[in-house]
Amino acid sequence: MLDKVTLNALCQKLEVLSNVYKGLVFFAIIFSGPELLAQQFKVYDPPKGIVLAESYNVYVEGKEVPVYKTKIPPSKPVPRLNPIQGQYGQASVASFDMNESVTVSVAYHEKVKTVKILPTSYGIEPTFKGSTIVFEMIEPGHVTVEINGEWHESLHILANPFEENIPDVNDPNVIYFGPGVHHVSQITVKDGQTVYIAGGAYVYCVLPNKEEEIEIRGHLRKKPTFILEGKNVSIRGRGIIDQSKIPKKVRRYTILAHKAEKVKIEGVTIFDPSHWTIPIQSSDDVHVDNIKIIGWRGNADGVDITSSRDVLVENCFMRTFDDAVVIKSFGGYGEVNNIHTRKCVVWNELAHSFSIGAEVHENISNVLFENCDVIHDVGRETALRVYHCDDAVISDITFDNIRIEEARRLISCWIGKTRWTETEERGHIKNVIFKNITATSAPIDTTLTGFQDGPDWKPYIIKDHASIELIGFDNEHIVEQVIFDNVMIDGKKVATDKIIMNDFVKDVEVD
């Protein structure tokens, strides 16, 4: 055993070593502080000339994060047949990269009384005092902060992972947009090329001097702002693409993958898409990762997967004024299979959160939607839907571990004729699984009107929120082999008598 003299001497040596260590750490912070901090998080300065939002100030580890603003649909329900023209709200959007747990603080323009952070599944517990809110983010993800009940013009905080394998600016195959404001009319990305939009870059999509068209699914359309075609093509970065300068009458897709193979679309944020944001047409081996989309115009879908195979959509945030992630097939352009959507956060403003259809001219199979959150459903269509209006077979579809925090029309498998129908024959839906679905009913709002399913497109009033329906067409065109496994609405398991079914449905299992 050590005597007191030896023990005291040893403690003094340990104290000296501790002070030396502290000094080295202090020296490192003083002389290489930004580099050390960059290992934890990264903030990109806003470009000059971009007007920022004013309702919120956001800080990560004490460093201010620029808060952008972009248009969103109005808070009141939008009539389906006679939409409100020119009315909109504004969302605030802050974005940064993080590599480990960070503290986020938000300064509001008035005293904070209540705070809600969505998705609830993230388990983020904020504290607040006066007009300031503080919370921890353990890992990258996309959260929405609602203060004092303000759910509409809320704050979206988009926390990205650090970038990997950043392209070389001097690479001739890299089309580079550095920090600052840019204007782009049209870019076609070919074999081996990458469009890189760096953090702090703000790319306005504008009209070309001479309008050109491209053939897509047998129709001529205005050329999208970005077209990805060929093999090994990508668009990526941490910058912003803004289509607000594209007029409604000459709308166009934002990013189109067209007859492409080995495609990567990653990291960028897209404001105000004028049409489908990311259509994937007749393409194979596509990865859409960490894309953020906020739109307010009609047909501003999120990701439209059409006649493609081996597609993965993950880690995305979508607040869209139409379908968020939707799968379609068109005659003569190939079947659809092996489609996977996971770890996405969706705000459904109008139509469907995760769906198949309406157009299904060729078979669709092996589709998985899993581990996703729907934080708001203020639309008038169905959150999870297999919507079949044509003549192909839809099979082997799974919706698993999906959390819906505001459910109106919840689940639907439907075969019939609508205004989109192009085939004389009807189709078939089989082997669909709804597993580990949790939903909270939205309050009844009879001002909401939706599609009357059928060719006449009459509006109807939504009376049964969080409803579930299985509707076949006739004895030859049925919905069959549907499983409901642990589907919970308002804390209760769904029972068979709560599912609306017609005579053209068979082999339904409810557990």
Short mmCIF file of C-alpha atoms in Angstrom, two decimals:
data_model
loop_
_atom_site.label_atom_id
_atom_site.label_comp_id
_atom_site.label_asym_id
_atom_site.label_seq_id
_atom_site.Cartn_x
_atom_site.Cartn_y
_atom_site.Cartn_z
CA MET A 1 0.00 0.00 0.00
CA LEU A 2 1.28 3.53 -0.87
CA ASP A 3 2.23 5.85 2.02
CA LYS A 4 0.79 9.40 2.17
CA VAL A 5 3.97 11.08 0.84
CA THR A 6 4.13 8.82 -2.22
CA LEU A 7 0.38 9.16 -2.81
CA ASN A 8 0.57 12.98 -2.64
CA ALA A 9 3.49 13.02 -5.07
CA LEU A 10 1.61 10.78 -7.47
CA CYS A 11 -1.47 13.03 -7.30
CA GLN A 12 0.67 16.10 -8.04
CA LYS A 13 2.13 14.40 -11.10
CA LEU A 14 -1.36 13.47 -12.31
CA GLU A 15 -2.51 17.07 -11.82
CA VAL A 16 0.46 18.34 -13.84
CA LEU A 17 -0.27 15.87 -16.62
CA SER A 18 -3.95 16.89 -16.55
CA ASN A 19 -3.03 20.56 -16.88
CA VAL A 20 -0.68 19.77 -19.77
CA TYR A 21 -3.47 17.85 -21.50
CA LYS A 22 -5.91 20.73 -20.97
CA GLY A 23 -3.35 23.11 -22.36
CA LEU A 24 -2.87 21.00 -25.45
CA VAL A 25 -6.61 20.85 -26.00
CA PHE A 26 -6.89 24.64 -25.52
CA PHE A 27 -3.95 25.18 -27.91
CA ALA A 28 -5.65 22.96 -30.50
CA ILE A 29 -8.96 24.81 -30.19
CA ILE A 30 -7.30 28.25 -30.46
CA PHE A 31 -5.20 27.41 -33.50
CA SER A 32 -7.46 24.99 -35.32
CA GLY A 33 -10.92 25.64 -33.85
CA PRO A 34 -12.88 25.79 -37.13
CA GLU A 35 -11.37 22.52 -38.28
CA LEU A 36 -12.31 20.81 -35.03
CA LEU A 37 -15.81 22.24 -35.07
CA ALA A 38 -16.21 21.11 -38.67
CA GLN A 39 -15.91 17.56 -37.44
CA GLN A 40 -19.13 18.03 -35.50
CA PHE A 41 -21.25 20.21 -37.79
CA LYS A 42 -21.07 22.42 -40.87
CA VAL A 43 -23.06 25.54 -41.72
CA TYR A 44 -23.14 27.12 -45.18
CA ASP A 45 -23.33 30.90 -45.56
CA PRO A 46 -26.32 32.20 -47.55
CA PRO A 47 -25.61 33.75 -50.95
CA LYS A 48 -25.80 37.52 -51.26
CA GLY A 49 -29.12 38.78 -52.54
CA ILE A 50 -31.27 35.97 -51.11
CA VAL A 51 -33.89 37.34 -48.72
CA LEU A 52 -34.07 35.17 -45.61
CA ALA A 53 -36.99 34.36 -43.30
CA GLU A 54 -37.60 36.55 -40.26
CA SER A 55 -39.85 34.57 -37.91
CA TYR A 56 -37.13 32.23 -36.67
CA ASN A 57 -33.44 32.41 -35.81
CA VAL A 58 -31.74 29.02 -35.69
CA TYR A 59 -28.40 28.13 -34.09
CA VAL A 60 -26.41 24.90 -33.99
CA GLU A 61 -23.87 24.74 -31.18
CA GLY A 62 -24.20 28.52 -30.93
CA LYS A 63 -23.48 29.22 -34.60
CA GLU A 64 -26.28 30.88 -36.56
CA VAL A 65 -27.80 28.91 -39.43
CA PRO A 66 -29.39 30.81 -42.34
CA VAL A 67 -33.16 30.37 -42.50
CA TYR A 68 -34.61 30.43 -46.01
CA LYS A 69 -38.26 30.88 -46.92
CA THR A 70 -40.34 29.25 -49.64
CA LYS A 71 -43.99 29.08 -50.67
CA ILE A 72 -46.40 26.45 -49.37
CA PRO A 73 -50.14 25.92 -50.05
CA PRO A 74 -52.64 28.01 -48.08
CA SER A 75 -53.73 26.73 -44.69
CA LYS A 76 -57.38 26.48 -45.69
CA PRO A 77 -58.55 23.39 -47.61
CA VAL A 78 -58.10 23.84 -51.35
CA PRO A 79 -61.24 23.04 -53.39
CA ARG A 80 -60.43 20.16 -55.72
CA LEU A 81 -62.26 21.38 -58.82
CA ASN A 82 -61.89 25.13 -58.38
CA PRO A 83 -58.57 25.65 -56.60
CA ILE A 84 -57.79 28.91 -54.89
CA GLN A 85 -55.60 30.92 -57.26
CA GLY A 86 -52.53 32.76 -56.05
CA GLN A 87 -52.94 32.09 -52.34
CA TYR A 88 -50.05 30.60 -50.40
CA GLY A 89 -48.17 30.61 -47.14
CA GLN A 90 -44.45 30.60 -46.39
CA ALA A 91 -42.42 27.95 -44.63
CA SER A 92 -39.04 28.62 -43.02
CA VAL A 93 -36.19 26.23 -43.78
CA ALA A 94 -32.83 25.86 -42.02
CA SER A 95 -30.21 23.32 -43.09
CA PHE A 96 -26.81 22.17 -41.85
CA ASP A 97 -24.61 19.08 -41.81
CA MET A 98 -23.81 17.14 -38.65
CA ASN A 99 -21.41 14.37 -37.80
CA GLU A 100 -22.32 13.79 -34.16
CA SER A 101 -24.87 14.95 -31.59
CA VAL A 102 -25.52 18.71 -31.64
CA THR A 103 -27.51 21.23 -29.64
CA VAL A 104 -30.01 23.24 -31.68
CA SER A 105 -31.63 26.43 -30.43
CA VAL A 106 -34.45 28.40 -32.02
CA ALA A 107 -35.29 32.02 -31.20
CA TYR A 108 -38.91 32.85 -31.98
CA HIS A 109 -40.41 36.32 -32.52
CA GLU A 110 -42.71 36.02 -29.52
CA LYS A 111 -42.91 34.23 -26.18
CA VAL A 112 -42.98 30.46 -26.54
CA LYS A 113 -45.89 28.74 -24.81
CA THR A 114 -45.96 25.35 -26.52
CA VAL A 115 -43.59 23.41 -28.77
CA LYS A 116 -44.14 20.32 -30.90
CA ILE A 117 -41.29 18.65 -32.78
CA LEU A 118 -42.20 16.20 -35.53
CA PRO A 119 -41.84 13.35 -36.32
CA THR A 120 -42.86 12.25 -32.84
CA SER A 121 -41.01 8.98 -33.43
CA TYR A 122 -37.69 10.85 -33.19
CA GLY A 123 -38.36 11.29 -29.47
CA ILE A 124 -36.94 14.83 -29.36
CA GLU A 125 -37.87 16.59 -26.11
CA PRO A 126 -37.36 20.37 -26.30
CA THR A 127 -36.98 22.81 -23.44
CA PHE A 128 -38.03 26.43 -23.75
CA LYS A 129 -37.85 29.67 -21.81
CA GLY A 130 -39.00 33.08 -22.93
CA SER A 131 -38.75 33.07 -26.72
CA THR A 132 -35.99 30.42 -27.00
CA ILE A 133 -36.25 26.69 -27.62
CA VAL A 134 -33.39 24.22 -27.13
CA PHE A 135 -33.17 20.56 -28.11
CA GLU A 136 -30.63 17.89 -29.00
CA MET A 137 -30.30 16.15 -32.36
CA ILE A 138 -28.50 12.85 -31.92
CA GLU A 139 -28.22 12.01 -35.61
CA PRO A 140 -29.06 13.52 -39.01
CA GLY A 141 -32.74 13.81 -39.83
CA HIS A 142 -35.43 16.24 -40.89
CA VAL A 143 -37.63 17.77 -38.21
CA THR A 144 -40.48 20.25 -38.17
CA VAL A 145 -40.84 22.66 -35.25
CA GLU A 146 -44.32 23.95 -34.44
CA ILE A 147 -44.53 26.76 -31.90
CA ASN A 148 -47.65 27.98 -30.11
CA GLY A 149 -49.83 25.83 -32.36
CA GLU A 150 -48.51 27.33 -35.61
CA TRP A 151 -48.56 24.17 -37.72
CA HIS A 152 -48.85 25.79 -41.14
CA GLU A 153 -45.99 28.30 -41.46
CA SER A 154 -43.74 26.12 -39.36
CA LEU A 155 -39.97 25.72 -39.27
CA HIS A 156 -38.30 22.85 -41.12
CA ILE A 157 -34.82 21.94 -39.87
CA LEU A 158 -33.00 19.73 -42.36
CA ALA A 159 -29.97 18.08 -40.76
CA ASN A 160 -27.81 16.29 -43.30
CA PRO A 161 -25.00 13.81 -42.76
CA PHE A 162 -21.54 14.96 -43.80
CA GLU A 163 -20.82 14.58 -47.49
CA GLU A 164 -18.59 11.78 -48.67
CA ASN A 165 -16.46 11.62 -51.80
CA ILE A 166 -17.05 15.24 -52.78
CA PRO A 167 -16.38 15.58 -56.53
CA ASP A 168 -13.21 17.29 -57.73
CA VAL A 169 -14.03 20.75 -59.06
CA ASN A 170 -11.36 20.37 -61.73
CA ASP A 171 -12.74 17.06 -63.02
CA PRO A 172 -13.97 17.65 -66.60
CA ASN A 173 -16.93 15.38 -65.87
CA VAL A 174 -18.13 17.60 -63.00
CA ILE A 175 -20.58 20.43 -63.69
CA TYR A 176 -19.89 22.56 -60.64
CA PHE A 177 -22.02 25.22 -58.95
CA GLY A 178 -20.14 26.86 -56.11
CA PRO A 179 -21.48 29.12 -53.34
CA GLY A 180 -23.52 32.02 -54.71
CA VAL A 181 -26.52 32.59 -56.97
CA HIS A 182 -26.78 30.83 -60.34
CA HIS A 183 -29.34 30.75 -63.15
CA VAL A 184 -29.84 27.56 -65.16
CA SER A 185 -32.19 27.01 -68.08
CA GLN A 186 -31.37 23.45 -69.06
CA ILE A 187 -28.58 20.93 -68.50
CA THR A 188 -28.40 17.40 -69.88
CA VAL A 189 -26.10 15.14 -67.87
CA LYS A 190 -24.55 12.30 -69.90
CA ASP A 191 -22.43 9.20 -69.25
CA GLY A 192 -20.11 9.56 -66.28
CA GLN A 193 -21.07 13.17 -65.50
CA THR A 194 -22.01 14.73 -62.16
CA VAL A 195 -23.80 17.97 -61.40
CA TYR A 196 -22.48 19.20 -58.06
CA ILE A 197 -24.35 21.98 -56.24
CA ALA A 198 -22.22 22.97 -53.28
CA GLY A 199 -23.52 24.10 -49.92
CA GLY A 200 -24.22 27.83 -50.13
CA ALA A 201 -25.14 27.59 -53.83
CA TYR A 202 -28.61 28.79 -54.86
CA VAL A 203 -29.64 27.69 -58.36
CA TYR A 204 -32.61 29.43 -59.94
CA CYS A 205 -34.25 27.51 -62.76
CA VAL A 206 -35.12 29.90 -65.58
CA LEU A 207 -36.60 29.70 -69.07
CA PRO A 208 -34.21 29.17 -71.99
CA ASN A 209 -33.88 31.73 -74.77
CA LYS A 210 -35.25 29.15 -77.18
CA GLU A 211 -37.71 26.62 -75.81
CA GLU A 212 -37.00 22.98 -76.69
CA GLU A 213 -39.00 19.82 -76.12
CA ILE A 214 -38.18 16.22 -75.35
CA GLU A 215 -40.17 13.07 -76.06
CA ILE A 216 -41.29 11.46 -72.79
CA ARG A 217 -43.62 8.46 -72.88
CA GLY A 218 -44.69 9.27 -76.43
CA HIS A 219 -45.49 12.92 -75.72
CA LEU A 220 -43.49 16.09 -76.30
CA ARG A 221 -42.78 18.04 -73.12
CA LYS A 222 -40.79 21.13 -72.22
CA LYS A 223 -37.23 20.11 -71.46
CA PRO A 224 -36.71 19.62 -67.71
CA THR A 225 -34.17 21.84 -65.98
CA PHE A 226 -31.89 18.83 -65.39
CA ILE A 227 -31.97 15.63 -67.44
CA LEU A 228 -29.96 12.61 -66.34
CA GLU A 229 -29.43 10.09 -69.13
CA GLY A 230 -26.89 7.39 -69.93
CA LYS A 231 -24.87 5.49 -67.32
CA ASN A 232 -23.25 6.56 -64.03
CA VAL A 233 -24.88 9.97 -63.83
CA SER A 234 -25.61 12.02 -60.73
CA ILE A 235 -26.73 15.30 -59.25
CA ARG A 236 -25.72 15.98 -55.68
CA GLY A 237 -24.55 18.48 -53.09
CA ARG A 238 -25.96 20.58 -50.26
CA GLY A 239 -27.20 23.54 -52.29
CA ILE A 240 -30.70 24.70 -53.21
CA ILE A 241 -32.57 24.40 -56.53
CA ASP A 242 -35.43 26.90 -56.88
CA GLN A 243 -38.03 26.71 -59.68
CA SER A 244 -39.99 29.80 -58.61
CA LYS A 245 -38.96 31.66 -61.77
CA ILE A 246 -40.68 29.06 -63.99
CA PRO A 247 -44.19 30.33 -64.86
CA LYS A 248 -47.14 28.01 -64.36
CA LYS A 249 -48.06 27.96 -68.07
CA VAL A 250 -44.63 26.64 -69.11
CA ARG A 251 -43.98 24.37 -66.16
CA ARG A 252 -41.41 21.58 -66.40
CA TYR A 253 -39.87 18.77 -64.38
CA THR A 254 -36.99 19.72 -62.09
CA ILE A 255 -34.77 16.61 -62.33
CA LEU A 256 -35.63 13.87 -64.83
CA ALA A 257 -33.85 10.51 -64.94
CA HIS A 258 -34.65 9.31 -68.44
CA LYS A 259 -33.55 5.98 -69.89
CA ALA A 260 -30.63 6.09 -67.45
CA GLU A 261 -28.68 3.49 -65.50
CA LYS A 262 -26.77 3.76 -62.22
CA VAL A 263 -28.20 7.11 -61.16
CA LYS A 264 -27.54 9.02 -57.92
CA ILE A 265 -29.65 12.01 -56.84
CA GLU A 266 -28.48 13.11 -53.40
CA GLY A 267 -28.47 15.89 -50.87
CA VAL A 268 -29.96 18.93 -52.59
CA THR A 269 -33.00 20.91 -51.45
CA ILE A 270 -35.68 21.82 -54.00
CA PHE A 271 -38.04 24.78 -53.60
CA ASP A 272 -41.23 25.53 -55.53
CA PRO A 273 -41.20 22.77 -58.19
CA SER A 274 -43.44 23.76 -61.10
CA HIS A 275 -44.36 20.16 -62.03
CA TRP A 276 -43.22 16.67 -60.98
CA THR A 277 -40.02 17.27 -59.04
CA ILE A 278 -38.04 14.06 -59.63
CA PRO A 279 -39.61 11.76 -62.23
CA ILE A 280 -37.69 8.54 -62.85
CA GLN A 281 -38.66 7.24 -66.28
CA SER A 282 -37.51 3.97 -67.90
CA SER A 283 -34.39 3.84 -65.72
CA ASP A 284 -32.54 1.17 -63.75
CA ASP A 285 -30.47 1.17 -60.57
CA VAL A 286 -31.47 4.56 -59.17
CA HIS A 287 -30.68 5.92 -55.70
CA VAL A 288 -32.52 9.00 -54.39
CA ASP A 289 -31.01 9.90 -51.03
CA ASN A 290 -31.56 12.79 -48.61
CA ILE A 291 -33.50 14.96 -51.05
CA LYS A 292 -35.67 17.71 -49.55
CA ILE A 293 -38.68 18.98 -51.53
CA ILE A 294 -41.12 21.76 -50.58
CA GLY A 295 -43.77 22.68 -53.14
CA TRP A 296 -47.08 24.49 -53.37
CA ARG A 297 -48.17 24.31 -57.02
CA GLY A 298 -50.52 21.72 -58.52
CA ASN A 299 -48.86 18.49 -59.72
CA ALA A 300 -45.75 19.27 -57.69
CA ASP A 301 -45.21 15.57 -56.92
CA GLY A 302 -42.11 14.46 -55.05
CA VAL A 303 -40.60 11.32 -56.62
CA ASP A 304 -42.52 9.68 -59.48
CA ILE A 305 -41.13 6.23 -60.33
CA THR A 306 -42.44 5.21 -63.73
CA SER A 307 -41.57 2.13 -65.78
CA SER A 308 -38.29 1.67 -63.84
CA ARG A 309 -36.55 -1.01 -61.84
CA ASP A 310 -34.24 -1.30 -58.81
CA VAL A 311 -34.97 2.09 -57.27
CA LEU A 312 -34.18 3.11 -53.67
CA VAL A 313 -35.62 6.30 -52.16
CA GLU A 314 -34.44 7.04 -48.63
CA ASN A 315 -33.80 9.71 -45.98
CA CYS A 316 -35.91 12.31 -47.81
CA PHE A 317 -38.25 15.08 -46.65
CA MET A 318 -41.23 15.98 -48.85
CA ARG A 319 -43.91 18.60 -48.36
CA THR A 320 -45.60 18.37 -51.73
CA PHE A 321 -48.82 19.57 -53.32
CA ASP A 322 -49.58 16.19 -54.85
CA ASP A 323 -48.24 12.64 -54.44
CA ALA A 324 -45.04 12.38 -52.41
CA VAL A 325 -43.66 9.01 -53.58
CA VAL A 326 -45.73 7.37 -56.30
CA ILE A 327 -45.19 4.45 -58.69
CA LYS A 328 -46.71 4.23 -62.17
CA SER A 329 -46.26 2.20 -65.35
CA PHE A 330 -46.99 3.13 -68.94
CA GLY A 331 -47.64 0.86 -71.92
CA GLY A 332 -44.58 -0.07 -73.92
CA TYR A 333 -42.05 1.31 -71.46
CA GLY A 334 -41.40 -1.72 -69.28
CA GLU A 335 -42.60 -3.34 -66.08
CA VAL A 336 -41.81 -1.96 -62.64
CA ASN A 337 -40.18 -4.06 -59.92
CA ASN A 338 -37.86 -3.89 -56.92
CA ILE A 339 -38.84 -0.44 -55.62
CA HIS A 340 -37.91 0.44 -52.04
CA THR A 341 -38.78 3.59 -50.06
CA ARG A 342 -37.55 3.95 -46.48
CA LYS A 343 -36.74 6.43 -43.70
CA CYS A 344 -38.61 9.31 -45.33
CA VAL A 345 -40.64 12.08 -43.67
CA VAL A 346 -43.72 13.27 -45.59
CA TRP A 347 -46.18 16.13 -45.22
CA ASN A 348 -49.13 15.28 -47.47
CA GLU A 349 -50.67 18.55 -48.68
CA LEU A 350 -53.12 17.22 -51.25
CA ALA A 351 -53.05 13.66 -52.59
CA HIS A 352 -51.18 10.50 -51.47
CA SER A 353 -48.19 10.02 -49.21
CA PHE A 354 -47.05 6.62 -50.55
CA SER A 355 -48.94 5.12 -53.45
CA ILE A 356 -49.13 3.13 -56.65
CA GLY A 357 -51.14 4.42 -59.60
CA ALA A 358 -53.37 5.75 -60.93
CA GLU A 359 -51.82 4.83 -64.30
CA VAL A 360 -50.81 1.15 -64.37
CA HIS A 361 -50.45 -0.18 -67.92
CA GLU A 362 -47.70 -2.74 -67.21
CA ASN A 363 -47.14 -5.03 -64.23
CA ILE A 364 -45.82 -3.61 -60.96
CA SER A 365 -44.30 -5.97 -58.36
CA ASN A 366 -41.99 -6.17 -55.35
CA VAL A 367 -42.62 -2.76 -53.84
CA LEU A 368 -41.72 -1.93 -50.23
CA PHE A 369 -42.54 1.23 -48.27
CA GLU A 370 -41.05 1.01 -44.78
CA ASN A 371 -40.01 2.93 -41.69
CA CYS A 372 -41.49 6.27 -42.76
CA ASP A 373 -43.35 9.08 -41.02
CA VAL A 374 -46.31 11.08 -42.28
CA ILE A 375 -46.30 14.12 -39.99
CA HIS A 376 -49.33 15.82 -41.55
CA ASP A 377 -52.05 14.61 -43.88
CA VAL A 378 -54.15 17.61 -44.87
CA GLY A 379 -55.01 16.19 -48.27
CA ARG A 380 -58.18 14.67 -49.56
CA GLU A 381 -56.90 11.42 -51.04
CA THR A 382 -55.53 8.32 -49.25
CA ALA A 383 -52.22 8.22 -47.39
CA LEU A 384 -51.32 4.62 -48.32
CA ARG A 385 -52.87 3.54 -51.59
CA VAL A 386 -52.83 1.00 -54.39
CA TYR A 387 -54.89 2.86 -56.99
CA HIS A 388 -55.45 0.81 -60.15
CA CYS A 389 -57.17 2.44 -63.12
CA ASP A 390 -55.88 0.31 -66.00
CA ASP A 391 -55.30 -3.34 -66.94
CA ALA A 392 -52.00 -4.65 -65.50
CA VAL A 393 -51.27 -6.79 -62.41
CA ILE A 394 -50.08 -5.14 -59.19
CA SER A 395 -48.56 -7.69 -56.80
CA ASP A 396 -46.30 -8.21 -53.80
CA ILE A 397 -46.70 -4.79 -52.21
CA THR A 398 -45.74 -4.10 -48.58
CA PHE A 399 -46.32 -1.09 -46.33
CA ASP A 400 -44.40 -1.75 -43.10
CA ASN A 401 -43.65 0.29 -39.98
CA ILE A 402 -45.26 3.54 -41.09
CA ARG A 403 -46.38 6.16 -38.59
CA ILE A 404 -49.14 8.58 -39.59
CA GLU A 405 -49.73 11.41 -37.15
CA GLU A 406 -52.80 12.88 -38.84
CA ALA A 407 -54.90 10.36 -40.75
CA ARG A 408 -57.81 11.18 -43.00
CA ARG A 409 -58.35 8.48 -45.62
CA LEU A 410 -55.79 5.97 -44.41
CA ILE A 411 -55.57 2.84 -46.62
CA SER A 412 -57.03 1.90 -50.00
CA CYS A 413 -56.72 -0.85 -52.61
CA TRP A 414 -59.01 0.12 -55.46
CA ILE A 415 -59.70 -1.08 -59.03
CA GLY A 416 -61.90 0.93 -61.37
CA LYS A 417 -62.24 3.53 -64.07
CA THR A 418 -61.25 7.16 -63.58
CA ARG A 419 -60.47 10.18 -65.69
CA TRP A 420 -56.92 8.72 -66.07
CA THR A 421 -58.03 5.35 -67.44
CA GLU A 422 -56.66 4.54 -70.90
CA THR A 423 -57.31 0.79 -71.24
CA GLU A 424 -60.58 -1.02 -71.92
CA GLU A 425 -59.73 -3.93 -69.63
CA ARG A 426 -59.40 -3.66 -65.85
CA GLY A 427 -56.52 -5.04 -63.80
CA HIS A 428 -55.79 -7.11 -60.70
CA ILE A 429 -54.34 -6.39 -57.23
CA LYS A 430 -52.94 -9.25 -55.15
CA ASN A 431 -50.67 -9.97 -52.19
CA VAL A 432 -50.64 -6.63 -50.37
CA ILE A 433 -49.41 -6.36 -46.77
CA PHE A 434 -50.10 -3.53 -44.33
CA LYS A 435 -47.92 -4.22 -41.30
CA ASN A 436 -47.11 -2.23 -38.15
CA ILE A 437 -49.07 0.83 -39.25
CA THR A 438 -49.97 3.36 -36.55
CA ALA A 439 -52.31 6.27 -37.23
CA THR A 440 -54.11 9.01 -35.36
CA SER A 441 -57.45 10.14 -36.76
CA ALA A 442 -57.68 13.73 -37.94
CA PRO A 443 -60.66 15.80 -36.82
CA ILE A 444 -63.67 15.69 -39.12
CA ASP A 445 -63.64 18.58 -41.60
CA THR A 446 -66.55 18.51 -44.04
CA THR A 447 -65.07 21.37 -46.07
CA LEU A 448 -62.55 18.91 -47.47
CA THR A 449 -63.61 17.45 -50.80
CA GLY A 450 -61.92 14.67 -52.71
CA PHE A 451 -62.22 12.67 -55.93
CA GLN A 452 -65.38 10.73 -56.57
CA ASP A 453 -63.71 7.53 -57.75
CA GLY A 454 -64.99 7.13 -61.31
CA PRO A 455 -64.73 8.71 -64.73
CA ASP A 456 -66.94 11.71 -63.94
CA TRP A 457 -64.55 13.18 -61.35
CA LYS A 458 -67.27 14.60 -59.15
CA PRO A 459 -66.23 15.93 -55.74
CA TYR A 460 -67.39 14.33 -52.53
CA ILE A 461 -67.20 15.18 -48.86
CA ILE A 462 -64.78 13.18 -46.71
CA LYS A 463 -66.82 11.95 -43.75
CA ASP A 464 -64.95 8.87 -42.51
CA HIS A 465 -61.43 9.92 -41.60
CA ALA A 466 -58.78 7.24 -41.11
CA SER A 467 -60.93 4.97 -43.28
CA ILE A 468 -59.79 1.72 -44.89
CA GLU A 469 -61.24 0.38 -48.14
CA LEU A 470 -60.76 -2.61 -50.44
CA ILE A 471 -62.69 -2.27 -53.70
CA GLY A 472 -62.48 -4.67 -56.65
CA PHE A 473 -64.07 -4.08 -60.06
CA ASP A 474 -65.84 -7.33 -60.94
CA ASN A 475 -65.48 -11.11 -60.58
CA GLU A 476 -62.56 -11.18 -63.01
CA HIS A 477 -60.75 -8.14 -61.65
CA ILE A 478 -60.43 -8.52 -57.91
CA VAL A 479 -58.45 -7.41 -54.91
CA GLU A 480 -57.14 -10.49 -53.12
CA GLN A 481 -54.65 -11.76 -50.53
CA VAL A 482 -54.53 -8.63 -48.38
CA ILE A 483 -53.04 -8.83 -44.89
CA PHE A 484 -53.52 -6.33 -42.06
CA ASP A 485 -50.93 -7.14 -39.40
CA ASN A 486 -50.89 -4.87 -36.35
CA VAL A 487 -52.61 -1.90 -37.98
CA MET A 488 -53.46 0.54 -35.19
CA ILE A 489 -55.81 3.53 -35.37
CA ASP A 490 -56.11 5.74 -32.29
CA GLY A 491 -54.43 3.06 -30.18
CA LYS A 492 -56.74 0.24 -31.23
CA LYS A 493 -56.13 -2.62 -33.63
CA VAL A 494 -58.21 -2.48 -36.77
CA ALA A 495 -60.92 -5.15 -36.90
CA THR A 496 -62.46 -6.68 -40.02
CA ASP A 497 -65.76 -4.82 -39.54
CA LYS A 498 -63.92 -1.50 -39.83
CA ILE A 499 -62.73 -2.27 -43.36
CA ILE A 500 -64.98 -1.20 -46.23
CA MET A 501 -65.14 -4.01 -48.81
CA ASN A 502 -67.27 -4.85 -51.82
CA ASP A 503 -68.09 -8.26 -53.34
CA PHE A 504 -64.96 -8.36 -55.48
CA VAL A 505 -62.48 -8.82 -52.63
CA LYS A 506 -61.27 -12.13 -51.23
CA ASP A 507 -58.70 -13.67 -48.87
CA VAL A 508 -58.42 -10.79 -46.41
CA GLU A 509 -56.55 -11.55 -43.19
CA VAL A 510 -56.71 -9.24 -40.17
CA ASP A 511 -54.42 -9.86 -37.20
#
